[in-house]
Amino acid sequence: LAERQALLQRHFQWLTQSLLDRAVLWWAPESRIRRLIQVEGDIGLAEREFQTTGRATMWLCPHFVGLDVAGAAILLCQPRPGASIYQTQSNEVIDAAMKRGRLRFGDAEIFPRQDSVKPLLRAIKAGRGFFNLPDMDFGMQDATFVPFFGVPAATLMAPSRLARMLDMVVQPVIAELLPGGRGWKVKFLPPLEGFPTKDAEADTAALNRYIEQQITHQPAQYLWVHKRFKTRPPGEPGLY
């Protein structure tokens, strides 16, 4: 219990820092953002793959508190234009501020989640990289229950199905907030091997295991306040 309380306290410290960081990400000069972002790994993978094989790239970005930093790094530091989907906010002022802040660097298109997926598919087929958040709970539509730290979690099968349908390279991108106001580190990790397969459910379980491994490196910075276990298997009580 003491370890959980300590983890919880550290998490809320990082969460608060990430909220304050958005003021910098969304309004500070580009030169300052570039000084604060440390990029590691193969940032040229998406451009190289498209130029040599014609394959688009899926940037797989789990829900760490530095998620917005990962998006900024993709727009600022790698040459391939991007695309993503987003959840429209009920407050029009906040919705406009979020879109403006997240799109002010580079070449990107974003599409409302509630709209048709066809514009996104066209953008990917045209060569845009897809900034994809795989660990979200949207109920059981196109989802399956697979373990996440031993707890059944409704998990989207779309990453596997979309990657297979469009023959995409899948590259994880993980952001980390650095202590002491020293900025952020964004890691462009090696592309997933053997993903996707013909078995979307097995792929989804494997993806959860991969995300678990990444969380163990910085457990306090995973977005635990996100209701990852909102949907429960039939007959099981709610966790929130």
PDB file of C-alpha atoms in Angstrom, residues 39-202:
ATOM      1  CA  VAL A  39      15.054  13.014 -29.574  1.00  0.00           C
ATOM      2  CA  GLU A  40      16.457   9.498 -29.601  1.00  0.00           C
ATOM      3  CA  GLY A  41      16.183   6.705 -32.133  1.00  0.00           C
ATOM      4  CA  ASP A  42      15.317   6.425 -35.800  1.00  0.00           C
ATOM      5  CA  ILE A  43      13.387   9.614 -36.588  1.00  0.00           C
ATOM      6  CA  GLY A  44      13.820   9.066 -40.330  1.00  0.00           C
ATOM      7  CA  LEU A  45      12.148   5.648 -40.473  1.00  0.00           C
ATOM      8  CA  ALA A  46       8.795   6.858 -41.832  1.00  0.00           C
ATOM      9  CA  GLU A  47      10.343   8.926 -44.620  1.00  0.00           C
ATOM     10  CA  ARG A  48      12.823   6.207 -45.553  1.00  0.00           C
ATOM     11  CA  GLU A  49      10.157   3.486 -45.662  1.00  0.00           C
ATOM     12  CA  PHE A  50       7.833   5.540 -47.838  1.00  0.00           C
ATOM     13  CA  GLN A  51      10.567   6.537 -50.243  1.00  0.00           C
ATOM     14  CA  THR A  52      12.014   3.018 -50.604  1.00  0.00           C
ATOM     15  CA  THR A  53       8.995   0.724 -50.233  1.00  0.00           C
ATOM     16  CA  GLY A  54       5.937   2.989 -50.483  1.00  0.00           C
ATOM     17  CA  ARG A  55       4.760   1.846 -47.044  1.00  0.00           C
ATOM     18  CA  ALA A  56       3.208   4.301 -44.597  1.00  0.00           C
ATOM     19  CA  THR A  57       4.151   4.284 -40.904  1.00  0.00           C
ATOM     20  CA  MET A  58       1.954   4.026 -37.823  1.00  0.00           C
ATOM     21  CA  TRP A  59       3.492   5.904 -34.894  1.00  0.00           C
ATOM     22  CA  LEU A  60       2.209   4.012 -31.879  1.00  0.00           C
ATOM     23  CA  CYS A  61       1.992   6.380 -28.901  1.00  0.00           C
ATOM     24  CA  PRO A  62       0.637   4.951 -25.623  1.00  0.00           C
ATOM     25  CA  HIS A  63      -0.925   7.220 -23.007  1.00  0.00           C
ATOM     26  CA  PHE A  64       2.047   8.578 -21.112  1.00  0.00           C
ATOM     27  CA  VAL A  65       1.674  12.037 -19.582  1.00  0.00           C
ATOM     28  CA  GLY A  66       4.066  13.377 -22.228  1.00  0.00           C
ATOM     29  CA  LEU A  67       1.794  12.333 -25.097  1.00  0.00           C
ATOM     30  CA  ASP A  68       1.523  15.882 -26.477  1.00  0.00           C
ATOM     31  CA  VAL A  69       5.312  16.112 -26.519  1.00  0.00           C
ATOM     32  CA  ALA A  70       5.460  12.980 -28.693  1.00  0.00           C
ATOM     33  CA  GLY A  71       3.092  14.626 -31.154  1.00  0.00           C
ATOM     34  CA  ALA A  72       5.179  17.801 -31.238  1.00  0.00           C
ATOM     35  CA  ALA A  73       8.384  15.804 -31.781  1.00  0.00           C
ATOM     36  CA  ILE A  74       6.841  13.951 -34.714  1.00  0.00           C
ATOM     37  CA  LEU A  75       5.871  17.240 -36.373  1.00  0.00           C
ATOM     38  CA  LEU A  76       9.130  19.034 -35.598  1.00  0.00           C
ATOM     39  CA  CYS A  77      11.808  16.403 -35.929  1.00  0.00           C
ATOM     40  CA  GLN A  78      10.906  13.986 -38.715  1.00  0.00           C
ATOM     41  CA  PRO A  79      10.156  14.855 -42.349  1.00  0.00           C
ATOM     42  CA  ARG A  80       7.097  12.730 -43.147  1.00  0.00           C
ATOM     43  CA  PRO A  81       3.722  14.558 -42.845  1.00  0.00           C
ATOM     44  CA  GLY A  82       1.330  13.118 -40.286  1.00  0.00           C
ATOM     45  CA  ALA A  83      -2.337  12.446 -39.630  1.00  0.00           C
ATOM     46  CA  SER A  84      -4.363  11.508 -36.591  1.00  0.00           C
ATOM     47  CA  ILE A  85      -7.850  11.378 -35.129  1.00  0.00           C
ATOM     48  CA  TYR A  86      -9.060  13.341 -32.147  1.00  0.00           C
ATOM     49  CA  GLN A  87     -11.944  13.513 -29.718  1.00  0.00           C
ATOM     50  CA  THR A  88     -13.932  16.710 -30.254  1.00  0.00           C
ATOM     51  CA  GLN A  89     -14.227  18.666 -26.988  1.00  0.00           C
ATOM     52  CA  SER A  90     -17.660  19.839 -25.837  1.00  0.00           C
ATOM     53  CA  ASN A  91     -16.293  23.309 -25.065  1.00  0.00           C
ATOM     54  CA  GLU A  92     -15.675  25.049 -28.392  1.00  0.00           C
ATOM     55  CA  VAL A  93     -12.993  27.370 -26.971  1.00  0.00           C
ATOM     56  CA  ILE A  94     -10.990  24.473 -25.501  1.00  0.00           C
ATOM     57  CA  ASP A  95     -11.476  22.433 -28.676  1.00  0.00           C
ATOM     58  CA  ALA A  96     -10.092  25.264 -30.827  1.00  0.00           C
ATOM     59  CA  ALA A  97      -7.147  25.830 -28.467  1.00  0.00           C
ATOM     60  CA  MET A  98      -6.218  22.138 -28.483  1.00  0.00           C
ATOM     61  CA  LYS A  99      -6.320  21.868 -32.270  1.00  0.00           C
ATOM     62  CA  ARG A 100      -4.360  25.078 -32.754  1.00  0.00           C
ATOM     63  CA  GLY A 101      -1.731  24.047 -30.210  1.00  0.00           C
ATOM     64  CA  ARG A 102      -1.277  20.544 -31.554  1.00  0.00           C
ATOM     65  CA  LEU A 103      -1.156  21.538 -35.224  1.00  0.00           C
ATOM     66  CA  ARG A 104       1.034  24.625 -35.135  1.00  0.00           C
ATOM     67  CA  PHE A 105       4.196  22.781 -36.199  1.00  0.00           C
ATOM     68  CA  GLY A 106       4.819  20.828 -39.379  1.00  0.00           C
ATOM     69  CA  ASP A 107       2.317  19.316 -41.787  1.00  0.00           C
ATOM     70  CA  ALA A 108      -0.516  17.411 -40.128  1.00  0.00           C
ATOM     71  CA  GLU A 109      -4.175  16.618 -40.613  1.00  0.00           C
ATOM     72  CA  ILE A 110      -6.533  15.503 -37.862  1.00  0.00           C
ATOM     73  CA  PHE A 111      -9.985  14.014 -38.243  1.00  0.00           C
ATOM     74  CA  PRO A 112     -12.838  13.903 -35.687  1.00  0.00           C
ATOM     75  CA  ARG A 113     -13.251  10.443 -34.197  1.00  0.00           C
ATOM     76  CA  GLN A 114     -17.009  10.473 -34.701  1.00  0.00           C
ATOM     77  CA  ASP A 115     -16.699  11.086 -38.463  1.00  0.00           C
ATOM     78  CA  SER A 116     -16.070   8.575 -41.237  1.00  0.00           C
ATOM     79  CA  VAL A 117     -12.681   6.874 -41.270  1.00  0.00           C
ATOM     80  CA  LYS A 118     -12.394   7.263 -45.054  1.00  0.00           C
ATOM     81  CA  PRO A 119     -10.513  10.627 -45.026  1.00  0.00           C
ATOM     82  CA  LEU A 120      -7.943   9.134 -42.630  1.00  0.00           C
ATOM     83  CA  LEU A 121      -7.485   6.084 -44.855  1.00  0.00           C
ATOM     84  CA  ARG A 122      -6.959   8.328 -47.881  1.00  0.00           C
ATOM     85  CA  ALA A 123      -4.366  10.358 -45.976  1.00  0.00           C
ATOM     86  CA  ILE A 124      -2.446   7.210 -44.985  1.00  0.00           C
ATOM     87  CA  LYS A 125      -2.580   5.815 -48.520  1.00  0.00           C
ATOM     88  CA  ALA A 126      -1.154   9.136 -49.737  1.00  0.00           C
ATOM     89  CA  GLY A 127       1.850   8.554 -47.452  1.00  0.00           C
ATOM     90  CA  ARG A 128       1.033  10.364 -44.243  1.00  0.00           C
ATOM     91  CA  GLY A 129       2.192   8.739 -41.028  1.00  0.00           C
ATOM     92  CA  PHE A 130      -0.572   7.864 -38.577  1.00  0.00           C
ATOM     93  CA  PHE A 131      -0.219   9.074 -34.979  1.00  0.00           C
ATOM     94  CA  ASN A 132      -2.193   6.367 -33.169  1.00  0.00           C
ATOM     95  CA  LEU A 133      -3.096   5.970 -29.489  1.00  0.00           C
ATOM     96  CA  PRO A 134      -3.640   2.224 -28.970  1.00  0.00           C
ATOM     97  CA  ASP A 135      -4.593   2.070 -25.273  1.00  0.00           C
ATOM     98  CA  MET A 136      -8.047   3.620 -25.157  1.00  0.00           C
ATOM     99  CA  ASP A 137     -11.366   2.188 -23.986  1.00  0.00           C
ATOM    100  CA  PHE A 138     -14.206   2.982 -26.395  1.00  0.00           C
ATOM    101  CA  GLY A 139     -16.392   0.063 -25.424  1.00  0.00           C
ATOM    102  CA  MET A 140     -16.597  -3.202 -27.306  1.00  0.00           C
ATOM    103  CA  GLN A 141     -16.919  -1.952 -30.874  1.00  0.00           C
ATOM    104  CA  ASP A 142     -13.942  -3.415 -32.774  1.00  0.00           C
ATOM    105  CA  ALA A 143     -12.388  -4.328 -29.408  1.00  0.00           C
ATOM    106  CA  THR A 144     -11.599  -7.395 -27.353  1.00  0.00           C
ATOM    107  CA  PHE A 145     -10.826  -8.098 -23.705  1.00  0.00           C
ATOM    108  CA  VAL A 146      -7.127  -8.835 -23.274  1.00  0.00           C
ATOM    109  CA  PRO A 147      -5.004  -8.590 -20.105  1.00  0.00           C
ATOM    110  CA  PHE A 148      -3.414  -5.309 -19.088  1.00  0.00           C
ATOM    111  CA  PHE A 149      -1.327  -5.857 -15.965  1.00  0.00           C
ATOM    112  CA  GLY A 150      -3.479  -8.903 -15.253  1.00  0.00           C
ATOM    113  CA  VAL A 151      -6.818  -7.083 -15.557  1.00  0.00           C
ATOM    114  CA  PRO A 152      -9.084  -7.666 -18.591  1.00  0.00           C
ATOM    115  CA  ALA A 153      -9.135  -4.424 -20.573  1.00  0.00           C
ATOM    116  CA  ALA A 154     -11.323  -3.584 -23.541  1.00  0.00           C
ATOM    117  CA  THR A 155      -8.657  -2.920 -26.171  1.00  0.00           C
ATOM    118  CA  LEU A 156      -9.044  -1.759 -29.754  1.00  0.00           C
ATOM    119  CA  MET A 157      -8.038  -4.231 -32.464  1.00  0.00           C
ATOM    120  CA  ALA A 158      -7.775  -1.378 -34.979  1.00  0.00           C
ATOM    121  CA  PRO A 159      -3.950  -1.043 -34.779  1.00  0.00           C
ATOM    122  CA  SER A 160      -3.531  -4.635 -35.957  1.00  0.00           C
ATOM    123  CA  ARG A 161      -6.290  -4.539 -38.547  1.00  0.00           C
ATOM    124  CA  LEU A 162      -5.325  -1.160 -39.973  1.00  0.00           C
ATOM    125  CA  ALA A 163      -1.620  -2.017 -40.128  1.00  0.00           C
ATOM    126  CA  ARG A 164      -2.400  -5.268 -41.947  1.00  0.00           C
ATOM    127  CA  MET A 165      -4.953  -3.754 -44.306  1.00  0.00           C
ATOM    128  CA  LEU A 166      -2.600  -0.931 -45.360  1.00  0.00           C
ATOM    129  CA  ASP A 167       0.708  -2.841 -44.971  1.00  0.00           C
ATOM    130  CA  MET A 168       2.027  -0.290 -42.479  1.00  0.00           C
ATOM    131  CA  VAL A 169       5.285  -0.157 -40.554  1.00  0.00           C
ATOM    132  CA  VAL A 170       4.483   0.164 -36.827  1.00  0.00           C
ATOM    133  CA  GLN A 171       6.970   2.293 -34.846  1.00  0.00           C
ATOM    134  CA  PRO A 172       6.404   2.983 -31.142  1.00  0.00           C
ATOM    135  CA  VAL A 173       7.106   6.545 -29.966  1.00  0.00           C
ATOM    136  CA  ILE A 174       7.443   7.143 -26.212  1.00  0.00           C
ATOM    137  CA  ALA A 175       7.731  10.530 -24.502  1.00  0.00           C
ATOM    138  CA  GLU A 176       9.296  11.127 -21.091  1.00  0.00           C
ATOM    139  CA  LEU A 177       9.209  14.259 -18.953  1.00  0.00           C
ATOM    140  CA  LEU A 178      12.610  15.114 -17.511  1.00  0.00           C
ATOM    141  CA  PRO A 179      12.983  16.314 -13.905  1.00  0.00           C
ATOM    142  CA  GLY A 180      13.967  19.824 -12.893  1.00  0.00           C
ATOM    143  CA  GLY A 181      12.371  21.581 -15.844  1.00  0.00           C
ATOM    144  CA  ARG A 182      15.009  20.172 -18.214  1.00  0.00           C
ATOM    145  CA  GLY A 183      12.476  19.442 -20.926  1.00  0.00           C
ATOM    146  CA  TRP A 184      11.445  16.168 -22.512  1.00  0.00           C
ATOM    147  CA  LYS A 185      12.908  13.056 -24.110  1.00  0.00           C
ATOM    148  CA  VAL A 186      11.125  11.405 -27.044  1.00  0.00           C
ATOM    149  CA  LYS A 187      12.231   7.938 -28.139  1.00  0.00           C
ATOM    150  CA  PHE A 188      11.528   6.689 -31.679  1.00  0.00           C
ATOM    151  CA  LEU A 189      11.849   2.976 -30.958  1.00  0.00           C
ATOM    152  CA  PRO A 190      12.560   0.140 -33.421  1.00  0.00           C
ATOM    153  CA  PRO A 191       9.509  -0.971 -35.424  1.00  0.00           C
ATOM    154  CA  LEU A 192       7.558  -3.897 -34.022  1.00  0.00           C
ATOM    155  CA  GLU A 193       8.690  -7.234 -35.445  1.00  0.00           C
ATOM    156  CA  GLY A 194       6.118  -9.788 -36.493  1.00  0.00           C
ATOM    157  CA  PHE A 195       3.294  -7.251 -36.203  1.00  0.00           C
ATOM    158  CA  PRO A 196       0.658  -7.422 -37.505  1.00  0.00           C
ATOM    159  CA  THR A 197      -0.345 -11.032 -38.051  1.00  0.00           C
ATOM    160  CA  LYS A 198      -3.593 -12.536 -39.300  1.00  0.00           C
ATOM    161  CA  ASP A 199      -4.786 -12.892 -35.689  1.00  0.00           C
ATOM    162  CA  ALA A 200      -5.941  -9.434 -34.566  1.00  0.00           C
ATOM    163  CA  GLU A 201      -6.820 -10.588 -31.043  1.00  0.00           C
ATOM    164  CA  ALA A 202      -3.399 -12.152 -30.480  1.00  0.00           C
TER     165      ALA A 202
END
